[in-house]
Amino acid sequence: MKEFDLGAVQERFADIVWKHEPIASGDLAKICEKELNWKRPTTYTVLRKLCEKGVLENRNGIVVSLVSRDEFYSEKSERIVEDSYRGSLPAFIAAFVSRKKLSSQDVEEIQAMIDSFKKEG
Amino acid sequence: MNAFFIKLINMSITGAWMILAVILLRLLLKKAPKWLTCALWALVAVRLICPFSIQSLFSLIPSRETIPSGVVHYSVPTINSGVQPLDHAFDAFVQEVYKAHSVEWGNPLSEWLPIAEIIWLSGCLLLLIYALISWIRIKVLVSASVPIRDHIRACDEIRSPFILGLIHPVIYVPSSLSERDLDLALLHEKAHLQRRDHWWKPLGFLLLMIHWFNPLCWVAFILLCRDIEMACDEKVIRKMKREDVAAYSQALLDCSVSRKWISACPLAFGENGVKKRIRGILNYKKPTFWILSLSLVACLIFTGCLMTDPKAPNRQLSAKLRASMDLAVRKHNYNYYNDGYFPTAAYDVFGVERSDDTTCVYTWLLYEEYSFDGTDVREERGGSFPVAITFHTPQNGSDLSTYEVIDYWEPEDGNYYDRSIMGRFPKKYWNEALAFRDVNDLYKLCLATAREHFSASQNTEKSYSDLEARVSEQYGSTYQYFLENAHIYKGPPIIYVWQASPGEYVCSIFRQNNSTAFPVEPEKTNPSDLTLYIGIDEAKKILSENHLTEKDVVIYPLLYRYEDVNDEEYTLYSEHVHDLLFGQPDNYSNRPPYN
């Protein structure tokens, strides 16, 4: 089953493949290094993920796409971003938001606060 | 290592007192800007890392050395927290533990402390490993990221924007963020960068790694993180219009939420951080001038009271107290040694406790007696141990030259040494009183005093040739007459004391040889019968070596102004010469000083 949920990064990678395919994985890594500053393992990890999703295929070191660019964009529906990052950020990182989960009750409460604030103004 | 570890624990305890104060102050400063609270945490951090501190009267810290640095050597472990109930509770607890052990138990801390140190090191290492692993994980995660703006990269796998990197920080944002949310989140991250939070947070965590055993430090770190976030929020929305504030809050909410993460169960501890933040943002009002000023004043007072240590006990001896100490020490010790040695004393004062009636000096005493062998001083007797001397506190208007001694305390010998000290000395001095002490500095002081004393007389002796010349000139024919004819005199040994000037004396001692006939040519007199041209001190030495007391000799004091001197003055001079030769060192007679 093909999954068309791609994050912006994965889309960018797919764009590179679509532009240069068919391309040896080694050359692909070189291009990614030049354009995105990626190290080899990073390129291969993303490649593996896209192969798992059925968008690309690595045939004996040559990378080709299984879905054409037009096909992909025509079928793209409202994306639900997949939160693959299960862990939480380390405590010593300066972030926008803390790592605590919100209950649905909390979400409603906070949304209500914001809405009433907007109304008052 | 022991000393370092104990110092660390003491610093942590001091930090804990400070953290408690900050927590209280935070409640008062709810309306103050959050960057002020962050500054307070910065002060706490300084306290936790800096081993030095200044002392002041205003310090609210109960004690700068809760665990005495020498506690391993105490017979029973004890603490000095500065809070009486805590100390008593600890001592009671120790009593219970000792009761449980039927055998006479020493101080187990010498074994337990190294174990505690190993546990502490392990804790530090574990936290360090955790930090390293988390950092590597994050780095790997965001390796698959694409640049979208200067120093900003987008990544598929993250949920919230954050900053990574100390020297060249990069902002990572989730690729799924909408353009609007992205701009607002970037405002927050840039505020972090401007405030250098990407340094403070890791630094705070580093301190936590060191002070991990202190639960208040964890509380402090959690509160610090919250305050940093809120300070950043305040920085962003300070100049924002109302609708932008709403949008900012919305962005915060959006970032905290993702459909897959909404859980049914409520959160573990109380109110959620995001909720509190958004509430804070929506209710934010710019602090008024008064609130700002009052808060600053509160923080300054806080700094004065909690960044300083309590004053160390008074170690200074006034001149009178010093003289009283010298006298008391000499009186107590010199009685035992009657050999005419020169006594000296040096002190390392622990503290002086004053009350209306009594003044008690707790000090280390080095007592040394010296003799002189012609070239250098020689150490004859001495002792080195702590003493407690109690004096009568002089009443106002009293003009006593020294204070009256009420009690002179020395430690007991042998096995009872430590216990007797702990029984007599206040707890705060135990550390110093029981510690191994290098008395080299004190010893040098005593040596210098002794050398000065003996060289003074020696110098006088060396210049005796011109002193003798002066005496000869002043006394003229009288001098010659006495010298030539002294051997005629039959009777006990006689000492002539010729005063060249007040304070300068030449002595001549004549031993009596009853076989000497009258008259005898001076050349035929046995030289060993005469001791000519010696100083007072050498005269004293000869007298004591020959066990001659006042009753055994005849003293013949001579004043060159004999004709001008009246009886009373001559009597005073005679008595003074007597004192010089036979007076005890502590003879504070009521006679007026001779001059």
XYZ file of C-alpha atoms in Angstrom:
716
model
C 0.000 0.000 0.000
C 1.406 3.302 -0.962
C 1.452 6.101 1.556
C 1.429 9.578 0.307
C 2.052 11.264 3.663
C 5.364 12.941 3.194
C 6.827 15.622 5.332
C 8.396 18.677 3.702
C 11.843 17.177 4.057
C 10.884 13.920 2.469
C 9.147 15.803 -0.326
C 12.282 17.777 -0.984
C 14.268 14.543 -1.170
C 11.720 13.019 -3.519
C 12.008 16.130 -5.703
C 15.730 15.518 -6.018
C 15.116 11.929 -7.063
C 12.438 12.912 -9.550
C 14.795 15.454 -11.048
C 17.763 13.161 -11.448
C 16.309 9.656 -11.739
C 17.469 7.041 -12.428
C 20.463 7.809 -10.201
C 23.048 5.757 -8.361
C 22.610 5.965 -4.609
C 26.172 7.181 -4.247
C 25.593 10.087 -6.611
C 22.307 10.826 -4.880
C 24.167 11.100 -1.593
C 26.608 13.531 -3.178
C 23.828 15.764 -4.438
C 22.124 15.741 -1.027
C 25.380 16.681 0.597
C 25.821 19.597 -1.752
C 22.287 20.937 -1.642
C 21.146 20.010 1.846
C 24.362 19.471 3.790
C 23.416 15.882 4.507
C 25.846 13.179 5.508
C 25.672 9.812 3.810
C 23.830 7.950 6.602
C 21.145 10.653 6.630
C 20.543 10.287 2.891
C 20.296 6.531 3.153
C 17.908 6.736 6.137
C 15.504 9.026 4.307
C 15.808 6.887 1.212
C 14.929 3.812 3.241
C 11.868 5.520 4.694
C 10.587 6.517 1.270
C 11.185 3.028 -0.041
C 9.144 1.691 2.896
C 6.361 4.050 1.938
C 6.445 2.719 -1.589
C 7.304 6.016 -3.218
C 10.856 5.115 -4.260
C 12.758 1.930 -4.932
C 16.459 1.079 -4.666
C 17.221 -1.493 -7.392
C 20.758 -2.747 -6.894
C 22.129 0.661 -6.057
C 20.063 2.545 -8.602
C 17.253 4.676 -7.200
C 14.035 5.095 -9.161
C 10.592 6.361 -8.264
C 7.529 4.177 -8.183
C 5.163 7.090 -8.197
C 5.639 9.877 -10.698
C 5.733 13.452 -9.540
C 2.466 14.373 -11.213
C 0.775 11.320 -9.830
C 1.946 12.185 -6.356
C 0.737 15.740 -6.370
C -2.577 14.954 -7.936
C -3.335 12.403 -5.278
C -2.149 14.475 -2.371
C -4.976 14.996 0.008
C -5.169 16.865 3.279
C -2.176 15.622 5.107
C -2.228 14.471 8.641
C 1.283 14.879 9.789
C 2.685 11.726 11.274
C 4.377 12.333 14.558
C 7.093 9.797 14.313
C 9.135 11.421 17.072
C 7.955 9.524 20.100
C 10.430 10.904 22.585
C 10.443 14.260 24.325
C 13.047 16.957 24.093
C 15.897 16.978 26.594
C 15.482 19.352 29.505
C 18.419 21.546 28.548
C 17.099 22.502 25.100
C 15.494 25.920 24.540
C 12.208 25.131 22.809
C 8.936 26.761 21.974
C 6.808 24.296 23.805
C 7.369 21.941 26.709
C 7.081 18.259 26.347
C 4.004 17.599 28.381
C 1.013 16.064 26.719
C -2.307 17.879 26.787
C -5.520 16.191 27.649
C -8.479 16.915 25.393
C -10.084 18.750 28.294
C -7.064 21.007 28.547
C -7.125 21.689 24.826
C -10.746 22.745 25.005
C -10.138 24.940 28.022
C -7.209 26.700 26.443
C -8.993 27.210 23.156
C -11.872 28.726 25.086
C -9.492 31.102 26.836
C -8.033 32.255 23.528
C -11.417 32.653 21.920
C -12.797 34.766 24.735
C -9.635 36.880 24.675
C -10.162 37.547 20.989
C -13.753 38.516 21.589
C -12.851 40.977 24.332
C -10.477 42.849 22.081
C 38.704 14.357 48.368
C 36.840 14.272 51.686
C 37.288 17.995 52.206
C 36.063 18.763 48.673
C 32.999 16.594 49.041
C 32.026 18.089 52.402
C 32.526 21.587 50.983
C 30.238 20.649 48.093
C 27.512 19.435 50.451
C 27.815 22.619 52.498
C 27.554 24.746 49.360
C 24.506 22.746 48.341
C 22.884 23.342 51.731
C 23.585 27.062 51.479
C 22.102 26.955 47.987
C 19.062 25.159 49.361
C 18.399 27.966 51.849
C 18.710 30.431 48.991
C 16.365 28.425 46.763
C 13.743 28.404 49.514
C 14.047 32.185 49.715
C 13.685 32.527 45.932
C 10.583 30.334 45.947
C 9.033 32.603 48.573
C 10.143 35.725 46.750
C 8.666 34.421 43.502
C 5.264 34.297 45.110
C 5.613 37.948 46.077
C 6.949 38.914 42.663
C 4.049 37.465 40.681
C 3.365 40.793 39.033
C 7.001 41.599 38.397
C 8.628 40.892 35.018
C 9.851 37.341 34.730
C 13.391 38.282 33.703
C 13.868 39.480 37.275
C 13.038 36.028 38.571
C 15.511 34.556 36.085
C 18.167 36.907 37.489
C 17.450 35.524 40.967
C 18.036 32.007 39.687
C 21.298 33.223 38.187
C 22.378 34.335 41.662
C 21.463 30.921 43.043
C 23.622 29.361 40.326
C 26.557 31.550 41.337
C 26.124 30.425 44.933
C 26.066 26.780 43.946
C 29.235 26.951 41.935
C 31.391 29.545 43.666
C 33.196 28.361 46.807
C 34.085 31.893 47.887
C 31.781 34.375 49.459
C 31.939 37.606 51.393
C 30.657 37.888 54.933
C 28.171 40.423 56.134
C 26.000 41.241 59.111
C 22.846 40.965 57.029
C 23.309 37.379 56.011
C 20.228 35.227 56.451
C 22.085 32.022 55.765
C 21.984 30.072 59.046
C 25.440 28.564 58.701
C 28.275 28.494 56.213
C 29.560 25.133 57.381
C 26.655 22.891 58.281
C 28.833 19.810 58.104
C 32.122 20.609 59.862
C 35.057 19.926 57.594
C 36.705 17.848 60.283
C 33.611 15.823 61.135
C 35.359 12.572 60.201
C 37.712 13.060 63.143
C 35.016 13.814 65.712
C 34.323 11.012 68.155
C 30.618 11.419 67.399
C 29.330 12.973 64.159
C 27.405 16.195 64.571
C 26.159 19.069 62.428
C 26.255 22.824 62.796
C 23.263 23.892 60.738
C 22.676 27.155 62.546
C 19.117 26.035 63.282
C 18.987 24.705 66.860
C 16.034 22.295 66.429
C 17.744 20.706 63.435
C 20.982 20.240 65.348
C 19.163 18.716 68.319
C 17.157 16.419 66.085
C 20.311 15.211 64.379
C 22.096 14.608 67.664
C 19.078 12.694 68.989
C 19.024 10.585 65.840
C 22.721 9.814 66.182
C 22.131 8.794 69.808
C 19.466 6.325 68.706
C 21.740 4.831 66.089
C 24.552 4.456 68.605
C 22.224 2.807 71.123
C 21.401 0.158 68.553
C 25.067 -0.768 68.456
C 25.989 -2.499 71.665
C 29.721 -2.339 71.093
C 31.665 0.890 71.594
C 31.438 2.386 68.112
C 33.769 4.973 66.665
C 32.780 7.547 64.097
C 31.538 5.538 61.084
C 31.749 8.542 58.779
C 35.328 7.780 57.855
C 34.044 4.633 56.158
C 30.721 5.988 54.924
C 31.991 9.201 53.387
C 34.029 7.533 50.628
C 30.990 5.394 49.797
C 28.850 8.526 49.593
C 31.424 10.103 47.302
C 31.300 7.141 44.953
C 27.496 7.300 44.894
C 27.673 11.004 44.125
C 30.135 10.490 41.281
C 27.971 7.728 39.845
C 24.961 10.025 39.910
C 26.882 12.727 38.090
C 28.071 10.272 35.480
C 24.591 8.857 34.933
C 23.177 12.305 34.339
C 26.066 13.155 32.062
C 25.467 9.998 30.040
C 21.767 10.786 29.840
C 22.554 14.274 28.565
C 25.007 12.995 25.984
C 22.650 10.307 24.727
C 19.716 12.727 24.458
C 21.862 15.180 22.588
C 23.129 12.611 20.149
C 19.606 11.315 19.574
C 18.350 14.778 18.750
C 21.279 15.491 16.482
C 20.647 12.299 14.542
C 16.971 13.097 14.348
C 17.435 16.519 12.845
C 20.174 15.453 10.500
C 17.429 14.895 7.960
C 16.471 18.541 7.795
C 16.369 21.122 5.054
C 17.358 24.755 5.327
C 14.496 27.173 4.919
C 16.024 30.428 6.102
C 19.287 31.641 7.540
C 20.164 29.359 10.474
C 16.676 27.833 10.333
C 16.020 24.301 9.220
C 12.830 22.306 8.856
C 12.494 18.742 9.956
C 9.710 16.220 9.487
C 10.217 14.379 12.718
C 9.870 17.076 15.359
C 6.852 18.506 17.021
C 8.019 21.830 18.383
C 10.587 24.339 17.257
C 13.776 24.386 19.278
C 17.360 25.587 19.222
C 20.372 23.323 18.975
C 23.990 24.358 19.259
C 25.985 26.569 21.600
C 28.298 28.578 19.400
C 26.463 28.463 16.074
C 22.890 27.853 17.172
C 20.432 26.584 14.607
C 16.653 26.809 14.969
C 14.845 23.631 13.965
C 11.141 23.847 13.121
C 8.585 21.165 12.317
C 8.023 21.074 8.571
C 4.278 20.812 9.159
C 3.992 24.229 10.770
C 1.801 26.724 9.019
C 3.447 29.901 7.783
C 1.741 31.998 10.423
C 2.549 29.716 13.327
C 6.073 29.487 12.005
C 6.602 33.250 12.147
C 5.275 33.470 15.680
C 7.249 30.482 16.912
C 10.366 32.027 15.377
C 9.765 35.204 17.361
C 9.885 33.108 20.513
C 13.008 31.222 19.482
C 14.772 34.427 18.484
C 13.915 35.853 21.889
C 15.571 32.771 23.396
C 18.651 33.488 21.327
C 18.757 37.122 22.361
C 18.495 36.153 26.024
C 21.189 33.501 25.507
C 18.850 30.882 26.942
C 20.573 28.263 24.802
C 23.522 28.749 27.194
C 21.704 29.188 30.502
C 19.600 26.074 30.253
C 22.518 23.698 29.649
C 24.520 25.514 32.373
C 21.646 25.031 34.774
C 21.533 21.368 33.867
C 25.268 21.105 34.473
C 24.773 22.472 37.976
C 21.998 19.967 38.453
C 24.391 17.207 37.456
C 26.693 18.262 40.281
C 24.004 18.928 42.883
C 21.717 16.084 41.893
C 21.463 14.857 45.491
C 19.729 18.098 46.553
C 15.971 17.848 45.821
C 15.600 21.611 46.033
C 17.973 21.954 43.078
C 15.601 19.904 40.948
C 12.731 22.167 42.004
C 14.890 25.171 41.177
C 15.693 23.832 37.713
C 12.068 23.097 36.904
C 11.021 26.558 38.056
C 13.933 28.101 36.164
C 12.807 26.475 32.915
C 9.285 27.736 33.453
C 10.490 31.235 34.221
C 12.723 31.260 31.157
C 9.809 30.354 28.913
C 7.591 32.993 30.447
C 10.326 35.605 30.239
C 10.639 34.787 26.549
C 6.884 35.042 26.065
C 6.882 38.415 27.794
C 9.709 39.593 25.586
C 7.718 38.629 22.474
C 4.321 40.013 23.390
C 5.516 43.129 25.161
C 4.996 45.249 22.092
C 2.353 43.180 20.332
C -1.136 44.207 19.370
C -4.015 42.307 20.863
C -4.843 40.198 17.813
C -1.200 39.163 17.500
C -1.210 38.087 21.135
C -4.179 35.865 20.390
C -2.421 34.454 17.329
C 0.704 33.779 19.384
C -1.277 31.855 21.980
C -2.949 29.913 19.200
C 0.425 28.994 17.762
C 1.520 27.756 21.169
C -1.560 25.623 21.433
C -1.184 24.273 17.923
C 2.366 23.231 18.603
C 1.422 21.461 21.784
C -1.269 19.473 20.103
C -1.385 16.820 17.526
C -4.301 14.527 17.047
C -2.292 11.455 17.773
C -1.012 12.809 21.066
C -4.256 13.789 22.723
C -4.625 11.423 25.582
C -7.570 10.635 27.742
C -5.734 10.727 31.013
C -5.040 13.948 32.867
C -1.521 15.075 33.572
C 0.612 13.916 36.435
C 1.407 17.109 38.382
C -1.214 19.774 38.569
C -1.674 22.366 35.926
C -0.078 21.910 32.589
C 2.854 24.156 31.726
C 1.358 25.287 28.435
C -1.919 26.212 30.078
C -0.129 28.334 32.649
C 1.904 29.996 29.984
C -1.060 30.848 27.792
C -2.941 32.121 30.790
C 0.057 34.262 31.648
C 0.257 35.563 28.095
C -3.416 36.433 27.843
C -3.365 38.165 31.227
C -0.095 39.992 30.680
C -0.009 43.624 31.656
C 3.037 45.774 31.432
C 4.384 46.216 34.989
C 3.982 49.678 36.407
C 6.888 51.825 37.553
C 6.084 51.132 41.201
C 5.947 47.386 40.779
C 9.238 47.474 38.920
C 10.980 49.617 41.545
C 9.658 47.642 44.494
C 10.651 44.385 42.852
C 14.162 45.672 42.194
C 14.489 46.786 45.801
C 13.260 43.389 46.986
C 15.849 41.690 44.763
C 18.660 43.906 46.024
C 17.763 43.163 49.648
C 17.585 39.493 48.761
C 21.041 39.649 47.209
C 22.518 41.308 50.272
C 20.960 38.861 52.684
C 21.446 35.627 50.795
C 24.510 36.042 48.675
C 26.610 36.777 51.760
C 27.694 34.452 54.524
C 27.244 35.004 58.239
C 30.144 36.733 59.915
C 32.873 34.531 61.306
C 33.510 34.808 65.045
C 35.633 37.659 66.339
C 39.252 36.578 66.415
C 40.891 39.820 67.396
C 42.440 40.347 70.773
C 42.607 43.890 72.061
C 45.998 44.930 73.395
C 44.758 44.631 76.967
C 43.225 41.236 76.362
C 46.429 40.110 74.734
C 48.454 41.308 77.698
C 46.020 39.568 80.043
C 46.388 36.360 78.048
C 50.191 36.578 78.169
C 50.115 37.136 81.897
C 47.639 34.330 82.544
C 49.600 31.905 80.377
C 52.901 32.787 82.010
C 51.462 32.544 85.497
C 49.903 29.189 84.764
C 52.880 27.633 83.025
C 55.905 29.396 84.398
C 55.223 28.117 87.893
C 56.270 24.686 86.887
C 59.547 25.706 85.358
C 61.713 27.694 87.691
C 64.880 27.758 85.683
C 64.840 31.353 84.610
C 64.106 30.588 81.003
C 62.472 33.208 78.851
C 58.763 32.422 78.335
C 56.894 33.202 75.118
C 53.392 32.493 73.898
C 51.623 32.671 70.531
C 47.911 32.264 69.831
C 45.582 31.239 67.030
C 42.303 32.576 68.339
C 39.088 30.688 67.526
C 36.790 33.262 69.060
C 36.077 35.544 71.988
C 32.780 35.111 73.823
C 31.729 38.163 75.777
C 29.014 38.591 78.338
C 28.317 41.192 80.997
C 30.446 39.454 83.634
C 32.842 37.271 81.721
C 35.005 37.322 78.634
C 36.219 33.926 77.490
C 38.985 33.468 74.936
C 39.016 30.166 73.036
C 42.336 29.772 71.328
C 45.147 27.493 70.290
C 48.138 28.119 72.493
C 51.778 27.574 71.684
C 53.879 28.080 74.811
C 57.664 27.993 74.549
C 60.495 28.693 76.981
C 63.913 29.540 75.636
C 67.413 29.758 76.973
C 70.421 31.406 75.365
C 73.643 29.524 74.753
C 75.794 32.404 73.629
C 75.085 32.265 69.920
C 71.432 31.357 69.480
C 68.310 30.663 71.470
C 67.511 27.125 72.496
C 64.057 25.669 72.972
C 63.832 24.287 76.484
C 60.219 23.540 77.250
C 56.824 24.082 75.713
C 53.359 22.849 74.891
C 50.853 23.138 72.062
C 47.132 22.635 72.633
C 43.836 24.535 72.765
C 42.955 26.471 75.911
C 39.955 28.377 77.201
C 40.707 31.285 79.490
C 37.902 33.159 81.230
C 38.387 36.693 82.487
C 36.278 39.097 84.449
C 34.817 41.548 81.972
C 36.072 44.889 83.244
C 33.442 47.397 84.277
C 33.290 50.761 82.575
C 35.791 53.189 83.910
C 38.111 50.518 85.263
C 41.755 51.222 84.506
C 43.251 47.841 85.320
C 46.188 47.117 83.044
C 45.114 43.493 82.747
C 41.915 41.574 83.286
C 41.424 39.284 86.218
C 41.496 35.575 85.440
C 38.535 33.548 86.635
C 39.315 30.241 84.988
C 42.167 28.693 83.035
C 41.143 25.525 81.214
C 43.375 22.944 79.517
C 42.340 19.684 77.831
C 42.691 16.369 79.618
C 45.355 13.912 78.608
C 45.240 10.854 76.451
C 41.905 9.312 75.531
C 39.969 12.094 77.170
C 41.608 14.853 75.145
C 38.927 15.088 72.421
C 36.009 14.612 74.749
C 37.197 17.209 77.222
C 37.545 19.759 74.427
C 34.058 18.979 73.094
C 32.729 19.307 76.610
C 34.229 22.721 77.184
C 34.312 24.469 73.798
C 31.261 25.763 71.921
C 30.367 23.548 68.981
C 31.355 26.093 66.376
C 34.986 25.876 67.511
C 35.230 22.075 67.607
C 36.471 21.907 64.049
C 39.488 24.069 64.715
C 40.151 22.856 68.253
C 40.286 19.195 67.226
C 41.914 19.517 63.831
C 45.488 18.632 63.124
C 47.349 21.863 63.414
C 50.521 23.114 61.780
C 51.937 25.500 64.394
C 54.883 26.582 62.281
C 53.725 30.186 62.091
C 53.131 30.348 65.840
C 56.492 28.737 66.463
C 58.214 31.338 64.312
C 56.562 34.089 66.347
C 57.821 32.641 69.634
C 61.283 32.155 68.191
C 61.417 35.731 66.964
C 60.297 37.084 70.325
C 62.919 35.032 72.132
C 65.684 36.003 69.730
C 64.761 39.662 70.036
C 64.841 39.419 73.802
C 68.244 37.756 73.945
C 69.843 39.801 71.222
C 68.778 42.961 72.972
C 70.837 41.929 75.950
C 73.516 40.548 73.674
C 73.839 43.749 71.738
C 74.141 45.552 74.954
C 76.888 43.169 75.919
C 78.684 43.677 72.638
C 78.732 47.388 73.099
C 79.877 47.023 76.638
C 83.269 48.229 75.745
C 81.967 51.723 75.061
C 79.418 51.439 77.841
C 82.226 50.531 80.180
C 84.185 53.448 78.844
C 81.273 55.741 79.611
C 80.884 54.355 83.111
C 84.569 54.780 83.684
C 84.323 58.363 82.530
C 81.200 59.096 84.557
C 82.343 57.536 87.777
C 85.920 58.491 87.336
C 88.097 57.806 90.290
C 85.325 56.122 92.227
C 85.057 53.414 89.595
C 88.756 52.704 89.620
C 88.878 52.701 93.409
C 86.130 50.148 93.769
C 87.599 47.899 91.144
C 91.024 47.954 92.678
C 89.890 47.472 96.206
C 86.858 45.284 95.998
C 88.863 42.165 96.751
C 89.780 43.604 100.146
C 86.245 43.501 101.256
C 85.413 40.439 103.262
C 81.896 39.131 103.233
C 79.335 37.597 100.930
C 79.654 37.977 97.138
C 79.093 41.519 96.072
C 77.567 42.903 92.916
C 78.298 46.415 91.848
C 75.696 47.859 89.551
C 76.882 50.949 87.754
C 74.162 52.923 86.076
C 75.375 54.571 82.883
C 71.872 55.865 82.201
C 68.376 54.693 83.111
C 68.108 51.272 81.557
C 71.835 50.865 80.927
C 73.775 49.051 83.598
C 77.189 47.542 83.968
C 77.640 44.931 86.655
C 80.658 43.583 88.371
C 80.382 40.520 90.556
C 83.084 39.728 93.064
C 83.206 36.339 94.677
C 84.779 36.246 98.002
C 87.900 34.353 98.744
C 88.398 34.427 102.445
C 92.038 33.649 102.091
C 92.697 36.947 100.383
C 94.799 39.091 102.608
C 94.816 42.820 102.892
C 96.161 44.585 100.843
C 96.531 42.489 97.692
C 97.847 43.758 94.433
C 95.118 43.655 91.828
C 97.330 41.701 89.433
C 97.619 38.885 91.899
C 93.939 38.479 92.295
C 92.583 35.323 90.727
C 90.666 36.434 87.601
C 88.045 33.793 88.172
C 87.076 35.603 91.324
C 85.973 38.575 89.317
C 83.304 39.014 86.760
C 83.712 42.429 85.293
C 81.660 44.394 82.870
C 78.673 42.160 82.401
C 75.083 43.038 81.757
C 72.129 42.618 84.061
C 70.931 39.466 82.334
C 74.252 37.747 82.504
C 74.538 38.793 86.110
C 71.156 37.229 86.786
C 72.233 34.083 85.024
C 75.378 33.805 87.103
C 73.366 34.358 90.247
C 70.839 31.667 89.370
C 73.505 29.238 88.191
C 75.176 29.575 91.528
C 71.869 29.444 93.355
C 72.436 32.829 94.901
C 69.308 34.556 96.144
C 68.806 38.015 97.500
C 69.917 36.881 100.945
C 73.218 35.502 99.723
C 74.684 38.584 98.056
C 75.302 42.212 98.750
C 74.137 44.557 96.082
C 75.962 47.834 95.711
C 74.035 50.077 93.335
C 75.924 53.120 92.183
C 74.499 56.304 90.794
C 76.966 58.673 89.260
C 74.977 61.638 90.520
C 75.604 60.430 94.038
C 76.122 63.862 95.432
C 72.936 65.227 93.809
C 70.724 62.296 94.699
C 68.532 62.509 97.723
C 67.821 59.585 100.010
C 64.421 58.828 98.630
C 65.626 58.694 95.059
C 68.531 56.519 96.020
C 66.191 54.154 97.851
C 64.018 53.881 94.767
C 67.070 53.168 92.629
C 68.263 50.503 95.067
C 64.908 48.800 95.047
C 64.845 48.957 91.248
C 68.264 47.321 91.012
C 67.067 44.661 93.429
C 64.090 44.049 91.185
C 66.277 43.861 88.114
C 68.452 41.209 89.626
C 65.992 39.217 91.700
C 62.515 40.318 90.620
C 60.124 37.640 89.186
C 58.945 38.264 85.574
C 55.373 38.770 86.661
C 56.132 40.997 89.575
C 53.632 43.748 89.192
C 54.409 45.477 92.399
C 52.767 48.682 93.444
C 56.038 50.549 93.467
C 56.127 53.405 91.044
C 58.296 52.636 88.027
C 61.844 53.885 88.390
C 63.121 56.195 85.748
